[in-house]
XYZ file of C-alpha atoms in Angstrom:
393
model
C -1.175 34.890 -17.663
C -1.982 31.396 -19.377
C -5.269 30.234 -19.308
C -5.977 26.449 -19.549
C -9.100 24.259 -18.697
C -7.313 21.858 -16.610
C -4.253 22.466 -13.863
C -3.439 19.353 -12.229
C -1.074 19.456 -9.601
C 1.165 15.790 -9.343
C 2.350 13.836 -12.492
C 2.066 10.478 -10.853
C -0.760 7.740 -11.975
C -3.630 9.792 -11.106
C -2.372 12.665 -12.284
C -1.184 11.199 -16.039
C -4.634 9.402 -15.885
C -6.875 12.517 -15.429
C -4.577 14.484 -17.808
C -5.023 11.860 -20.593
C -8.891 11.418 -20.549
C -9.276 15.323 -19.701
C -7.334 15.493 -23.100
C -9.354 13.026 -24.699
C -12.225 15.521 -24.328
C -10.797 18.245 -26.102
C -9.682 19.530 -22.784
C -6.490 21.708 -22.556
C -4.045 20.319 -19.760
C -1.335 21.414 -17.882
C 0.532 18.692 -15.292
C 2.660 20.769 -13.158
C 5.317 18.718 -11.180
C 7.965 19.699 -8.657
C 10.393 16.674 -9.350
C 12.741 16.370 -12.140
C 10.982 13.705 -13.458
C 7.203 12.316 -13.896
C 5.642 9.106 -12.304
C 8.878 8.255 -9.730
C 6.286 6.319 -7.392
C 5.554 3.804 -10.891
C 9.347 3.364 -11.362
C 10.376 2.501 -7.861
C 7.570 0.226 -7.813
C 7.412 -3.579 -7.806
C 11.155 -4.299 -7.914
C 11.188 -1.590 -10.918
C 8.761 -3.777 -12.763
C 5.614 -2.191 -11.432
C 2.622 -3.835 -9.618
C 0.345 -2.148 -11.728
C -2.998 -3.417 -10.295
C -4.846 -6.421 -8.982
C -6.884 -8.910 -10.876
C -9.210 -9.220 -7.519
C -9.443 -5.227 -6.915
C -12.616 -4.057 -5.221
C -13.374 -1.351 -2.748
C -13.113 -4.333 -0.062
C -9.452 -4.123 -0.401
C -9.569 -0.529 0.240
C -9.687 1.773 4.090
C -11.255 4.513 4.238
C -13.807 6.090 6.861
C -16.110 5.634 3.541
C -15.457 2.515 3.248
C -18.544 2.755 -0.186
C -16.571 5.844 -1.381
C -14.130 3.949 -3.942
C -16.699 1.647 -5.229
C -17.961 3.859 -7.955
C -14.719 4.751 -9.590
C -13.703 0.996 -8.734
C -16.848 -0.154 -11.008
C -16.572 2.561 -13.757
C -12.623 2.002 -14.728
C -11.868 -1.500 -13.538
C -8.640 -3.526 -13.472
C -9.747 -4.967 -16.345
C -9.668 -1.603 -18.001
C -6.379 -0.880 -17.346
C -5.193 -4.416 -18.356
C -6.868 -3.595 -21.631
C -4.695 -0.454 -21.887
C -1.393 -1.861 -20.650
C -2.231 -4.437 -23.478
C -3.369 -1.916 -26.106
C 0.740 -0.418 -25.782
C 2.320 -3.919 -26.280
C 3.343 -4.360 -22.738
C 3.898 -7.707 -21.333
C 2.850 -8.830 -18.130
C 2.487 -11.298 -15.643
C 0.302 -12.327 -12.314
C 3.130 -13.096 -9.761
C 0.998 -13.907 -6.832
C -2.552 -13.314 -5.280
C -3.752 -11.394 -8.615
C -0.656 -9.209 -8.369
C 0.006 -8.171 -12.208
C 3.170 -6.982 -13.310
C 5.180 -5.653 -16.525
C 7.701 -8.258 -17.897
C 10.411 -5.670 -18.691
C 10.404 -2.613 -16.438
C 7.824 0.035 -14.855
C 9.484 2.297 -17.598
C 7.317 0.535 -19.897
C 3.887 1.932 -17.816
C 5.647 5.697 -17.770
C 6.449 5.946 -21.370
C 3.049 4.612 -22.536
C 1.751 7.317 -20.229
C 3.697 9.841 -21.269
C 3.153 8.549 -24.860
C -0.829 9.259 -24.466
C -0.173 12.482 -22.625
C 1.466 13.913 -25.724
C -1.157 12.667 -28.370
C -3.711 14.388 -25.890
C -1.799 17.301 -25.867
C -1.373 17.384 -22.709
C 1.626 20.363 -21.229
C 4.076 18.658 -18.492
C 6.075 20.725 -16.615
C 8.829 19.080 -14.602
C 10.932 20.960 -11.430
C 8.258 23.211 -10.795
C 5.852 23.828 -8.200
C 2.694 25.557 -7.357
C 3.357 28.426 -4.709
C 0.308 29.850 -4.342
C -3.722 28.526 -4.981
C -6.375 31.188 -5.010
C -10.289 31.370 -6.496
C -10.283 33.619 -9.344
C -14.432 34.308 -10.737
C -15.030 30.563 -11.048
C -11.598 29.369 -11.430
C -8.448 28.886 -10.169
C -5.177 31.393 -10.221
C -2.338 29.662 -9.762
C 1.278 31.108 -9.427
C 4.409 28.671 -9.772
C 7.988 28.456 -8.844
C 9.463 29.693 -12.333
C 7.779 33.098 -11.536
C 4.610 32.127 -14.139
C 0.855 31.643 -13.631
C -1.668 29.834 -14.897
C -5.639 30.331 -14.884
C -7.520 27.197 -14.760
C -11.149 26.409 -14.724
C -10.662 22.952 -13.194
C -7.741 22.354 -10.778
C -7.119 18.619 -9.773
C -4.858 17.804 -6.912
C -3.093 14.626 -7.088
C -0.098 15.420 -5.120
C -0.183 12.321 -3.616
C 0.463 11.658 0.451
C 3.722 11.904 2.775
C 4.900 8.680 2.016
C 8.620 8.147 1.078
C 9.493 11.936 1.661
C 13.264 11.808 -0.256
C 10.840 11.426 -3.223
C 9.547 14.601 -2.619
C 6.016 13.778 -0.883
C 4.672 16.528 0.972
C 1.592 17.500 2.230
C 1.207 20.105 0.056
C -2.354 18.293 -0.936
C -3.760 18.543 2.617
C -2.778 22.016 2.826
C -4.588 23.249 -0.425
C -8.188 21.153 0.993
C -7.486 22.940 4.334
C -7.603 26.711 2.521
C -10.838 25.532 0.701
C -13.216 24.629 3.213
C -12.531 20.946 3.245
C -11.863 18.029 6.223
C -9.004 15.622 6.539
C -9.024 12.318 8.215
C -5.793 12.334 10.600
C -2.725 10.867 8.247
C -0.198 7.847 9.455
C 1.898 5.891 7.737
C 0.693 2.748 5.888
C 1.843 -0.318 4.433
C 5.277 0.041 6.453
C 7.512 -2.117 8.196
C 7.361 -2.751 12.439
C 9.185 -1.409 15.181
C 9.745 -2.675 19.105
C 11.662 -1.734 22.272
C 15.164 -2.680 22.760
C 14.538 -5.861 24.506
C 12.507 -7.440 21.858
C 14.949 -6.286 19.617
C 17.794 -7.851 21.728
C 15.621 -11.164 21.559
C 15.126 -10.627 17.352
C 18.903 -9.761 16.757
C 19.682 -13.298 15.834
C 16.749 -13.827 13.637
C 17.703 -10.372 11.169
C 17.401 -11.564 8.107
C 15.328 -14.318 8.421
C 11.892 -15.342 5.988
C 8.573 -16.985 6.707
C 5.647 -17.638 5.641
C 2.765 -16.547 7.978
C -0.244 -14.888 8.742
C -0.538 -11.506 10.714
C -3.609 -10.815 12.585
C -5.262 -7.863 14.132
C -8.569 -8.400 15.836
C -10.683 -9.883 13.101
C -8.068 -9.000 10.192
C -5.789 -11.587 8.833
C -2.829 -11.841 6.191
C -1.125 -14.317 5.102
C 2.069 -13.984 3.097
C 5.934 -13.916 4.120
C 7.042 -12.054 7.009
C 10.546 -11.038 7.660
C 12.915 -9.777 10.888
C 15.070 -7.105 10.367
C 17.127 -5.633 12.900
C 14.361 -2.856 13.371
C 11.561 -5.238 14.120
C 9.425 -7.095 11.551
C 8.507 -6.157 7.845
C 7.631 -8.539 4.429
C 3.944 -8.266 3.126
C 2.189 -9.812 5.795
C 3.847 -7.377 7.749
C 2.845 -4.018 5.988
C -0.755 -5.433 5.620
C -1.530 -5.817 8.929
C 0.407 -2.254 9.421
C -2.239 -0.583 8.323
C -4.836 -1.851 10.674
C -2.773 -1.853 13.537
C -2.438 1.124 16.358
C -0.260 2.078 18.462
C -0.751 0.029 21.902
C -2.635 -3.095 19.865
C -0.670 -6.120 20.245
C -0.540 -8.101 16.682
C -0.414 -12.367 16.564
C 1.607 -14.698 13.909
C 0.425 -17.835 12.598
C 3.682 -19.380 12.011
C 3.262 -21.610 8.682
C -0.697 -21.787 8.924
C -0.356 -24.732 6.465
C 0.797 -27.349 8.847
C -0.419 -28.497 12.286
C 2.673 -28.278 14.599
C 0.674 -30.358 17.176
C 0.188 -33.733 15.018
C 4.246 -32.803 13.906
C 5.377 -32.715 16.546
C 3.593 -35.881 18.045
C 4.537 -37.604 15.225
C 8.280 -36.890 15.788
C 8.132 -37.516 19.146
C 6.536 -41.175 18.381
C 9.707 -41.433 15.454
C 12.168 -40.461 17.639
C 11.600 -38.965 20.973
C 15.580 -38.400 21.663
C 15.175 -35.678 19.293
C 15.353 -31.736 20.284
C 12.230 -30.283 20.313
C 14.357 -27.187 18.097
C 15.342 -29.739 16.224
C 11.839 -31.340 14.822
C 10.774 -27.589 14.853
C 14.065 -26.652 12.819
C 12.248 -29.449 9.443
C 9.612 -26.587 9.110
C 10.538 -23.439 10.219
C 14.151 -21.384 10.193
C 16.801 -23.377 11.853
C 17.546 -19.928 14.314
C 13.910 -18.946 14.762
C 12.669 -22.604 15.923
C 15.648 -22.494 18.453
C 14.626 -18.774 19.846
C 10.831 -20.214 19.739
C 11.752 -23.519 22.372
C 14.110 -21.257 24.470
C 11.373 -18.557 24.745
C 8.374 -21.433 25.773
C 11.203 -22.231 28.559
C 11.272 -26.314 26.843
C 13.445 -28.286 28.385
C 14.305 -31.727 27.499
C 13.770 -33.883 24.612
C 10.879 -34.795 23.052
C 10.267 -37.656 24.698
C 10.002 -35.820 27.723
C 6.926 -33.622 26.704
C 3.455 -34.519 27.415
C 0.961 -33.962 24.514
C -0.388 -31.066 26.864
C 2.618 -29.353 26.782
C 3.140 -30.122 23.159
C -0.574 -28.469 22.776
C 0.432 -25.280 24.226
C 3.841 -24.643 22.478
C 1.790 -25.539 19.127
C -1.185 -23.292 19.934
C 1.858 -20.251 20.057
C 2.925 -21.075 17.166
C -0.545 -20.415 15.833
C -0.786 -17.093 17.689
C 2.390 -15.431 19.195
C 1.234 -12.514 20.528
C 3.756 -9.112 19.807
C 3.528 -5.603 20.582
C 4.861 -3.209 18.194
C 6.165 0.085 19.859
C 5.885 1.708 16.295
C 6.718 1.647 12.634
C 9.647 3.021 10.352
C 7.321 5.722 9.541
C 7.162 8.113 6.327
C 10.267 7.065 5.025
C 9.643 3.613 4.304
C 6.466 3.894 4.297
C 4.865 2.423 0.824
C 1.230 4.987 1.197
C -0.286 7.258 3.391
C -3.259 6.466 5.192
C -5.811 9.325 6.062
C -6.250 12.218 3.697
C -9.217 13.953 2.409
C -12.348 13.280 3.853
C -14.345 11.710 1.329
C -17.484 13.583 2.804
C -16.225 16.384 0.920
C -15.850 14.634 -2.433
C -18.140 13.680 -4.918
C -17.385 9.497 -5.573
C -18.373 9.493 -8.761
C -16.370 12.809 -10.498
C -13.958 13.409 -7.107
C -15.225 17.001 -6.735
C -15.233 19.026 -4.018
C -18.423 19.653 -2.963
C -18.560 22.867 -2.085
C -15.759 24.191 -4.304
C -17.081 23.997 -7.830
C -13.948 22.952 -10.344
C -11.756 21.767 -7.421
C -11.148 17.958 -7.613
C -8.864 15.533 -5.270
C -7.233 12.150 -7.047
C -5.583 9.041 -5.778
C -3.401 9.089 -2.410
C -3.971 12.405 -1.184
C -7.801 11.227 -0.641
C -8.868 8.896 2.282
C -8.831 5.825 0.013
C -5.999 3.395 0.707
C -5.455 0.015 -0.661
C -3.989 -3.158 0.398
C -0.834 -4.184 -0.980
C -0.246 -5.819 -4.115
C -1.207 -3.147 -6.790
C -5.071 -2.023 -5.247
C -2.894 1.630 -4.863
C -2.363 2.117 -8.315
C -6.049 0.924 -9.258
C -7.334 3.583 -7.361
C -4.959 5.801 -8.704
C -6.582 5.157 -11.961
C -10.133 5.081 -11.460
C -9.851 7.888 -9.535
C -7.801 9.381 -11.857
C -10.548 8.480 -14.788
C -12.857 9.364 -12.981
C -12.008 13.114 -12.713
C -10.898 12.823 -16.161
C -14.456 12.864 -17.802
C -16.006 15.902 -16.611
C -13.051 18.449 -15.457
């Protein structure tokens, strides 16, 4: 049976992280990893270009029932640190929007600089193979694997990630292994995800599939704004998944349609430039030509604009400002860009992500009840969790 320092179980950004500063230390690493290839999550990400992190990351942009858990590793490995990294291997980048940084070229870039440090660490990867069985052994860790070999470990990090996007391979293997030590989970659900409603508001949203906005989604006190989009499943685009993972099942969510303009003065100023006009019409100069139409037929407006008073003008704009929806659901797992829930931080240390009560068992990144907003804050905490652990396992 091999004996290493470090088992870490998931070769994705928290994983690579941990295994490179563990490495740094003299450590000896293995990354054990049931798909056929490291860091999948980084490739798909971003268009393929990778949203690496966010120049504005702090644990605000971050739920949790903690919501002070991720500020530690937040302050001791910043964005900042990572930028200096991502610089350090000659990759380009750029902000896109709202502190959103990404590589130039291609998330490949991210992997191999990973995989780059992983091997000067000497760190051990070992792709299509999984962990079958977890057990204490003295004051370590036997682990037995799919290829029929074990390995003893004095520090075992799980960083298996969540159940998000499942034809990757996410499973909840993570949850299971805090269950047989001891710890809690915070109940799991899919976030950042697209939308879903019943047939009829479907049926009303058929002819608007495919069509863009800009917006603002609110629940309660929490607010969004960014593009929105219909699909024929409902509604998706970033405002969209933000808002996802505040809302419940049963809350209704509102829209700000355009929260740059005032449709109120627009619309009173068309009317006073040409009141012959359809009220679609004047709508139609600032919003989508088939969702200004659907907007008017659904406020029942009849008649031109000359024929509505500034009260009635008042109410269709105050809609427009917050048009109340009810999702029935979301698309779930499989589109799903994270997984909210996870391990209950009251277990962890925030400062080294150890188990409390199981000394040399850590949890990094998803598979812990930290998740980010969109827009790269899931990859920060991947590593500054992922550092984190790094320093002392």
């Amino acid at each position: 049976m091999a004996a290493r320092d470090v088992v870490i179980i998931g070769a994705g950004a928290a994983g690579l992280m941990c295994a490179i500063e563990a490495g740094k230390r003299g450590r000896s690493v293995t990354l054990i990893e049931h798909a056929k290839a490291p860091a999948e999550k980084i490739r798909i990400s971003g268009g393929g270009r990778c949203n690496f992190t966010n120049m504005h990351a702090t644990a605000e942009n971050f739920l949790s029932q903690n919501r002070h858990f991720a500020k530690s590793a937040l302050k001791r490995y910043t964005q900042w640190d990572f930028v200096d990294w991502v610089n350090g291997h000659g990759i380009a980048w750029h902000e896109k929007t709202l502190g959103q940084l990404f590589c130039d070229h291609s998330a490949k870039d991210i992997i191999a600089a990973l995989l780059k440090d992983l091997r000067q660490t000497g760190g051990e990867l070992r792709l299509s193979t999984s962990a079958t069985s977890v057990e204490r052994k003295g004051e370590g860790f036997a682990i037995a694997l799919s290829d029929g070999s074990k390995l003893d470990a004095t520090s075992l990090v799980i960083a298996s990630g969540g159940k998000s996007i499942p034809k990757m391979g996410a499973t909840g293997f993570g949850y299971d292994i805090a269950r047989q030590f001891g710890l809690d989970l915070v109940e799991t659900r899919p976030g950042l995800v697209p939308l879903t409603f019943d047939p009829d508001t479907l049926e009303r949203f058929k002819p608007l599939a495919g069509v863009a906005v800009d917006g603002a989604a609110c629940h309660d006190r929490i607010r969004f704004e960014e593009a929105m989009l219909f699909t024929h499943r409902g509604l998706s685009g970033p405002a969209i998944l933000q808002i996802s993972s505040y809302w419940r099942e049963g809350d209704d969510i509102r829209l700000h349609l355009r929260p740059d303009l005032d449709f109120y003065a627009l619309l009173r100023e068309a009317r006073q430039a040409n009141g012959r006009q359809a009220v679609q019409t004047a709508l139609a100069e600032h919003l989508p030509k088939r969702l200004a139409l659907m907007l008017v037929e659904e406020a029942a407006i009849t008649g031109n604009l000359a024929d509505q008073s500034d009260r009635r003008l008042r109410a269709f704009a105050d809609r427009l400002e917050a048009w109340p929806l009810t999702p029935t659901g979301s698309e779930g797992y499989r589109t799903a860009e994270v997984t909210l829930g996870g391990v209950d931080t009251a277990g962890l240390d925030s400062r080294t992500m150890a188990a409390r009560n199981v000394p040399g068992l850590y949890f990094i990144g998803e598979v812990v009840d930290v998740t980010g907003w969109l827009g790269g804050y899931n990859f920060q905490w991947a590593w500054s969790s992922g550092w984190s652990a790094g320093q002392v396992v």
